[in-house]
PDB file of C-alpha atoms in Angstrom:
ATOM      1  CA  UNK W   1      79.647 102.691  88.161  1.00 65.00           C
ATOM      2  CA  UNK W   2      77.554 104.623  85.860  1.00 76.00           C
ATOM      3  CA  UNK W   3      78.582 102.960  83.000  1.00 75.00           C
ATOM      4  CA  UNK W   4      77.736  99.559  84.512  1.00 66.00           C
ATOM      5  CA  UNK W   5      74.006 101.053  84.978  1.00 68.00           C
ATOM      6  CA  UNK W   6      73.714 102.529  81.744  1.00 74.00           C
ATOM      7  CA  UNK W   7      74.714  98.622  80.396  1.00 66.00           C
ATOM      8  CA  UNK W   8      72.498  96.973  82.571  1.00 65.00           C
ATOM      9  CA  UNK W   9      69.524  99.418  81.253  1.00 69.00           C
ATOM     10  CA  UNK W  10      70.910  99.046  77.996  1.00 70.00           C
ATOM     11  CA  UNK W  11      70.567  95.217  77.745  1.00 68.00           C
ATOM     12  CA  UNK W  12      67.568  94.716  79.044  1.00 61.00           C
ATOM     13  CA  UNK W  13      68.322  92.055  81.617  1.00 60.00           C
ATOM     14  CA  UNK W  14      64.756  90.180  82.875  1.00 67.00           C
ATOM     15  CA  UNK W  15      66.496  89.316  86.288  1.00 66.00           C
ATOM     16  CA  UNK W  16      68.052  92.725  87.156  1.00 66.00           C
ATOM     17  CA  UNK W  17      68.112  91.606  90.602  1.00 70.00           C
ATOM     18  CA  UNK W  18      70.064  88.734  90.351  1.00 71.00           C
ATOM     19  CA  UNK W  19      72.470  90.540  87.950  1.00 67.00           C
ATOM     20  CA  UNK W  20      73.108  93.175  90.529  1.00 68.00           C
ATOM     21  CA  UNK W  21      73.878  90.529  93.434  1.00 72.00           C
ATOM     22  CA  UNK W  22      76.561  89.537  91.091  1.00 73.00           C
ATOM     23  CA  UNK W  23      78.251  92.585  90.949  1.00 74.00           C
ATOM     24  CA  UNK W  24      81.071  92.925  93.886  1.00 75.00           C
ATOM     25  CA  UNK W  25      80.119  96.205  95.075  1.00 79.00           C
ATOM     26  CA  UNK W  26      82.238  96.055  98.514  1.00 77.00           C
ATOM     27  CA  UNK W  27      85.011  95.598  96.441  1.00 75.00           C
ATOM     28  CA  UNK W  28      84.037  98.468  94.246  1.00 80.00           C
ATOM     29  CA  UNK W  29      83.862 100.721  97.692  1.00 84.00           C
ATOM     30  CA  UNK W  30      86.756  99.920  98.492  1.00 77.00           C
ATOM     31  CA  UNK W  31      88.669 100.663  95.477  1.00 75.00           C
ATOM     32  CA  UNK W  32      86.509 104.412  95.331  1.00 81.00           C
ATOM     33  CA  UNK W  33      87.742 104.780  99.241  1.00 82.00           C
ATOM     34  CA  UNK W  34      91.387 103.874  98.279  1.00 75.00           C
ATOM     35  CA  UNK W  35      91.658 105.839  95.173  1.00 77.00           C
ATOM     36  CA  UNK W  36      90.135 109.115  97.330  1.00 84.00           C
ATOM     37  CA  UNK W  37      92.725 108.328  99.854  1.00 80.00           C
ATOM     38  CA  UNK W  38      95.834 108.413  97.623  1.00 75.00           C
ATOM     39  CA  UNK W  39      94.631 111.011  96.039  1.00 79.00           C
ATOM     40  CA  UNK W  40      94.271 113.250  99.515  1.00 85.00           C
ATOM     41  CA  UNK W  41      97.566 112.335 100.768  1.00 80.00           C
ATOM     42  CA  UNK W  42      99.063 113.255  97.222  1.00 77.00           C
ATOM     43  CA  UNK W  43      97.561 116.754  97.514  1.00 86.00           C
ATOM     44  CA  UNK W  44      98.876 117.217 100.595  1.00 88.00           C
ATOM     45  CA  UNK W  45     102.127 116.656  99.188  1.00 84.00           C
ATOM     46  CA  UNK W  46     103.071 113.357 102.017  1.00 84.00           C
ATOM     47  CA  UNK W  47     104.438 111.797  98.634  1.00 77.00           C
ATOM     48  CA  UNK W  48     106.789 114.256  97.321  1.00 77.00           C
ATOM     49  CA  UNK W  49     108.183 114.649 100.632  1.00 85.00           C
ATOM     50  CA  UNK W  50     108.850 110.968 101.068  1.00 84.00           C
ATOM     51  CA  UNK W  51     110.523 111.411  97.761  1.00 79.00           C
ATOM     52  CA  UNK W  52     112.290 114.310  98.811  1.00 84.00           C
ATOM     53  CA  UNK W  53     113.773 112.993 101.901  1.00 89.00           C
ATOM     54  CA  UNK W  54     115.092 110.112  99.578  1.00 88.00           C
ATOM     55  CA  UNK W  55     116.500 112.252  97.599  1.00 87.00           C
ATOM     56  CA  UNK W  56     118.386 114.024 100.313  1.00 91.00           C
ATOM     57  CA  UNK W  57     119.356 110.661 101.907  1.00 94.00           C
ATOM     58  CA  UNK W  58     121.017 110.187  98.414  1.00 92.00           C
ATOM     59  CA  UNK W  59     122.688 113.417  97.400  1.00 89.00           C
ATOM     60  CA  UNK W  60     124.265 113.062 101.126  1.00 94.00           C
ATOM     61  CA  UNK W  61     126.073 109.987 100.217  1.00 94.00           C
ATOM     62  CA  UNK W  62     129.968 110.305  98.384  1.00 93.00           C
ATOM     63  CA  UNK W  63     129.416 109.920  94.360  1.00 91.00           C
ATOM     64  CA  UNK W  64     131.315 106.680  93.991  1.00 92.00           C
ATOM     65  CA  UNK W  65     128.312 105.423  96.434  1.00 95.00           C
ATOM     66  CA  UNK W  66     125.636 106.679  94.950  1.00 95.00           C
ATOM     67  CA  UNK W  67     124.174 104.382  92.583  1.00 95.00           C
ATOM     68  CA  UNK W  68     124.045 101.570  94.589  1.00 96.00           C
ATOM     69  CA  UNK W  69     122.916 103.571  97.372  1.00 96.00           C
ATOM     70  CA  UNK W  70     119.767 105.341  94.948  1.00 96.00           C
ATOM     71  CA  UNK W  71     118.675 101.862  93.802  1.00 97.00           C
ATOM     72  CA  UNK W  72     118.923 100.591  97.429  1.00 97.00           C
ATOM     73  CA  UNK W  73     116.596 103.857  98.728  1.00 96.00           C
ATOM     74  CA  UNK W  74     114.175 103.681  95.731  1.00 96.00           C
ATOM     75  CA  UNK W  75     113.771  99.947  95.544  1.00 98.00           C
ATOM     76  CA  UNK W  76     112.943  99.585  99.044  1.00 97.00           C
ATOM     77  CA  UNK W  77     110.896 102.541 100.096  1.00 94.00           C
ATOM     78  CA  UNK W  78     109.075 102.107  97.152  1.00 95.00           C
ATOM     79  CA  UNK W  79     108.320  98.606  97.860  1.00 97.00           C
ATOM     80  CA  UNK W  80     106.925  99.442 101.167  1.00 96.00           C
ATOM     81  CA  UNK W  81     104.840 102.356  99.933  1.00 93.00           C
ATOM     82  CA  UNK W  82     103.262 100.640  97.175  1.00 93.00           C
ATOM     83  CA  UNK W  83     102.356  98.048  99.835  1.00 94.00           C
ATOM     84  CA  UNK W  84      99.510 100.353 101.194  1.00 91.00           C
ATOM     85  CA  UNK W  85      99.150 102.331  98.411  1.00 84.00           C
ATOM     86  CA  UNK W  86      98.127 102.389  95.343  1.00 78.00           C
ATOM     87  CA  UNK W  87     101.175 102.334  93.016  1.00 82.00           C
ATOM     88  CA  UNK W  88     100.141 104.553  90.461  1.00 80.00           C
ATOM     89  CA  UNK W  89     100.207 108.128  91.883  1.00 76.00           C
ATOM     90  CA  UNK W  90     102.900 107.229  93.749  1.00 80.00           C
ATOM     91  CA  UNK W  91     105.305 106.065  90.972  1.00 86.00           C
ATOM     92  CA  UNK W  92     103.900 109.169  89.314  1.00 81.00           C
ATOM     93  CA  UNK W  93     105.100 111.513  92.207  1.00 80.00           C
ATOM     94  CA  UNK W  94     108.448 110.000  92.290  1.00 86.00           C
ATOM     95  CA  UNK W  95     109.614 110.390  89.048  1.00 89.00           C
ATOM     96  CA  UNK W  96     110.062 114.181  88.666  1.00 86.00           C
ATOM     97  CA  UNK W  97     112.337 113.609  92.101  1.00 87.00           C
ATOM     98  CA  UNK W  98     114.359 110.704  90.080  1.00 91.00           C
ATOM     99  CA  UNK W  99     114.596 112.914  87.446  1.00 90.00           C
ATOM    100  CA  UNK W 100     116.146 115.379  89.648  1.00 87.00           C
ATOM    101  CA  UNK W 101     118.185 113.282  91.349  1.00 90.00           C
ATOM    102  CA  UNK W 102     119.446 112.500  88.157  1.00 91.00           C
ATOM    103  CA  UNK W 103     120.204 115.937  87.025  1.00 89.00           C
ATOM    104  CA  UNK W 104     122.208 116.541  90.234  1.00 87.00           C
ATOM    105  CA  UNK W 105     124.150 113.673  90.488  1.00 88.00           C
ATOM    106  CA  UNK W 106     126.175 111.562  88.056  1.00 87.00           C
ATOM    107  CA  UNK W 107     123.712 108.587  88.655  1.00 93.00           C
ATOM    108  CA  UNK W 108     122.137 107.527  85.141  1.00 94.00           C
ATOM    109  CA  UNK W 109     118.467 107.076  84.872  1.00 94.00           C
ATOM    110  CA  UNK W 110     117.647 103.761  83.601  1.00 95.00           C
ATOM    111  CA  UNK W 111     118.913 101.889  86.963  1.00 96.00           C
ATOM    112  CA  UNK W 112     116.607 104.311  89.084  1.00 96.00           C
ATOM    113  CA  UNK W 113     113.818 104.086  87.135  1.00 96.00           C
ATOM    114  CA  UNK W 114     113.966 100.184  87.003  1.00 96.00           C
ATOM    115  CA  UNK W 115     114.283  99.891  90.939  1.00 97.00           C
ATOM    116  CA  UNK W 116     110.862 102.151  91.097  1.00 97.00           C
ATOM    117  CA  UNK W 117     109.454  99.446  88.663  1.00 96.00           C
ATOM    118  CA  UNK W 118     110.468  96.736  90.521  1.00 98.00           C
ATOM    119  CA  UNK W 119     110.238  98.441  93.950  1.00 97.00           C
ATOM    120  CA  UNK W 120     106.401  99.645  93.014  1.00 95.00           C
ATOM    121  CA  UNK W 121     105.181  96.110  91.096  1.00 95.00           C
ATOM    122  CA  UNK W 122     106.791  93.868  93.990  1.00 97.00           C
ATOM    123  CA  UNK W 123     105.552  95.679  96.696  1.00 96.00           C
ATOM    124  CA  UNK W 124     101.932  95.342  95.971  1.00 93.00           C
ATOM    125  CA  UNK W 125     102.255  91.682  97.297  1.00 94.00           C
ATOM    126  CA  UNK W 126     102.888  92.386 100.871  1.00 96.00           C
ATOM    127  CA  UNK W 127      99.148  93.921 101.773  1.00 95.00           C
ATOM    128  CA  UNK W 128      96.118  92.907 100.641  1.00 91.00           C
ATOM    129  CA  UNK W 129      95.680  96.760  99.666  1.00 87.00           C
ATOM    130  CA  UNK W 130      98.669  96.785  97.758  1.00 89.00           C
ATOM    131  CA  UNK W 131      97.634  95.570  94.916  1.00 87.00           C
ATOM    132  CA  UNK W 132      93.857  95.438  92.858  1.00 83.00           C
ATOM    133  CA  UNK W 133      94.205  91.918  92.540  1.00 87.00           C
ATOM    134  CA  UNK W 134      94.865  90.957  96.043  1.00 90.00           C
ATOM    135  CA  UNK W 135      91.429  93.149  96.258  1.00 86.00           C
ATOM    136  CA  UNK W 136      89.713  90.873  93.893  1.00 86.00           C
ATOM    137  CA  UNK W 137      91.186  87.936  94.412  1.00 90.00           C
ATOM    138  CA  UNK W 138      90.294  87.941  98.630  1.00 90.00           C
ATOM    139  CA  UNK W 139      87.244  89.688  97.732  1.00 86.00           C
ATOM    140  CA  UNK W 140      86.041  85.595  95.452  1.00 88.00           C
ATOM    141  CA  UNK W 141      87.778  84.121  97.827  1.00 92.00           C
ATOM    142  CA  UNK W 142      85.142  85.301 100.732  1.00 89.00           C
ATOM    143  CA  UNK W 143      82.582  84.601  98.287  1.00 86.00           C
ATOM    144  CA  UNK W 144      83.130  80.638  98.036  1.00 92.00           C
ATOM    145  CA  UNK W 145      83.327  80.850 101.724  1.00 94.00           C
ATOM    146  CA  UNK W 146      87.170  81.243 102.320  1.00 94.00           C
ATOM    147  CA  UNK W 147      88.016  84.212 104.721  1.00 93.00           C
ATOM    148  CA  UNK W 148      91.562  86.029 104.499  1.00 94.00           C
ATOM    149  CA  UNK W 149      92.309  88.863 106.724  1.00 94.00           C
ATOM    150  CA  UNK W 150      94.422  91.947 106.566  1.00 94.00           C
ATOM    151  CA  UNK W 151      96.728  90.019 108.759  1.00 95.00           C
ATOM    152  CA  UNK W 152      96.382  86.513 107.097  1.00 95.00           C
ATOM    153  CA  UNK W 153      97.426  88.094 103.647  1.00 96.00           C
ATOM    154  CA  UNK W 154     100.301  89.903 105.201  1.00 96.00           C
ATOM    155  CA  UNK W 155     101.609  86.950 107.218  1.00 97.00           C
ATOM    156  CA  UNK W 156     101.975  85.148 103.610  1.00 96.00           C
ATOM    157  CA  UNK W 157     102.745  88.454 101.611  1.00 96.00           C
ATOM    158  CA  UNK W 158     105.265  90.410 103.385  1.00 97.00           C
ATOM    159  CA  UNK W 159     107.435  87.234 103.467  1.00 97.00           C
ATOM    160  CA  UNK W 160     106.669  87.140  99.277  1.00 97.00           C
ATOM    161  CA  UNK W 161     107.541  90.877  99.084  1.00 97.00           C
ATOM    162  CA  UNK W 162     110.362  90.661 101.092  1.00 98.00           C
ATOM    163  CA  UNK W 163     111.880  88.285  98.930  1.00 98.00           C
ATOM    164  CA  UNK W 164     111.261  89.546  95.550  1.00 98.00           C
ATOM    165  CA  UNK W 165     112.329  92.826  96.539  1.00 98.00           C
ATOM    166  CA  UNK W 166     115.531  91.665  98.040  1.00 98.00           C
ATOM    167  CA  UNK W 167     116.653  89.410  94.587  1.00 98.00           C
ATOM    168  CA  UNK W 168     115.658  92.650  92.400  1.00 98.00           C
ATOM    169  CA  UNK W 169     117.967  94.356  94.522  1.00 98.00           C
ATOM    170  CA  UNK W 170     120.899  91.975  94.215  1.00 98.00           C
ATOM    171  CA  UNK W 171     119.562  91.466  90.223  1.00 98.00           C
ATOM    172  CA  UNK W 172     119.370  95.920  90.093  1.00 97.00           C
ATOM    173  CA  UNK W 173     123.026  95.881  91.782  1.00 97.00           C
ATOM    174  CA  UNK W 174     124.830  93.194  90.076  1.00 97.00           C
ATOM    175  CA  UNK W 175     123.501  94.700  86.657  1.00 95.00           C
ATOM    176  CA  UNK W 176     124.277  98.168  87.245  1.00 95.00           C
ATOM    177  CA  UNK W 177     126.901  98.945  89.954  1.00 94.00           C
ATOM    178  CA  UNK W 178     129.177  95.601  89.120  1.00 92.00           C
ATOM    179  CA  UNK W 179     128.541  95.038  85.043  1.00 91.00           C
ATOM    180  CA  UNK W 180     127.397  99.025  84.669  1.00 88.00           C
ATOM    181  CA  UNK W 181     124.466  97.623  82.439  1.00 85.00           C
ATOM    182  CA  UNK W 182     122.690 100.808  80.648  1.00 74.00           C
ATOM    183  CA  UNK W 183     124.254 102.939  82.796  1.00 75.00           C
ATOM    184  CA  UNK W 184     124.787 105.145  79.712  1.00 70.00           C
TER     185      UNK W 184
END
């Protein structure tokens, strides 16, 4: 935010005013609020435990199993993480526990680390927090005079999710477990 002031002082605007009315600063909030948020529950370490219990759920499971049950776990919870979170920190969390999971198991990385891809990207459309441009995009729509909810945008996005999530998984299992694509 300071380096929109410093720009707005900078250019010399006549109708500063006007130019500030155009700025959406509830949006803005929100994203500060969000980003303190996922930051807190990173420090308190909620996300490496998530990713720990995953990576117990997996190691439990017999090694001809555990491929397609990894890309299963890591697809899905990290769908419906990154659905009211932001994606970023926790996609950074998870990856030293992939990476371990990895080192423990026979399971090769590229499958795991393309079903937190998909998993984190896809599930982002099934809140309206999910994702910045769900943010954005709601926070126009209000503008023009269009209201969407929390509960409107998950009524329409959690069926989207759902379904994007569920053909990356057969895509992620077909690819990997039954053609053993980069599964070097």
């Amino acid at each position: 935010m300071a380096g929109a002031i410093a720009l707005i002082i900078a250019i010399d605007h006549h109708d500063m005013e006007g130019l500030l009315h155009k700025v959406e600063w509830a949006t803005l909030m929100f994203f500060a609020g969000l980003f303190i948020l996922v930051e807190c529950i990173e420090k308190l370490g909620l996300i490496g435990a998530i990713g720990n219990c995953a990576s117990d759920a997996i190691l439990s499971i017999s090694p001809e199993h555990q491929l397609a049950a990894a890309i299963s776990i890591i697809l899905w919870m990290s769908a419906i993480i990154s659905a009211f979170i932001d994606n970023i920190p926790f996609t950074a969390a998870i990856i030293p526990v992939i990476a371990q999971i990895c080192e423990e198991t026979d399971i090769p990385l590229k499958p795991l680390v393309y079903a937190l891809a998909f998993g984190a990207c896809l599930g982002g459309n099934g809140t309206l927090i999910g994702a910045s441009a769900n943010v954005v995009a709601v926070g126009i729509s209000e503008e023009k005079g269009y209201d969407i909810t929390f509960c409107d945008f998950v009524k329409t996005g959690m069926p989207v999710m759902v379904v994007t999530v569920t053909v990356a998984h057969v895509y992620l299992l077909v690819c990997h477990c039954l053609f053993e694509w980069g599964n070097e």
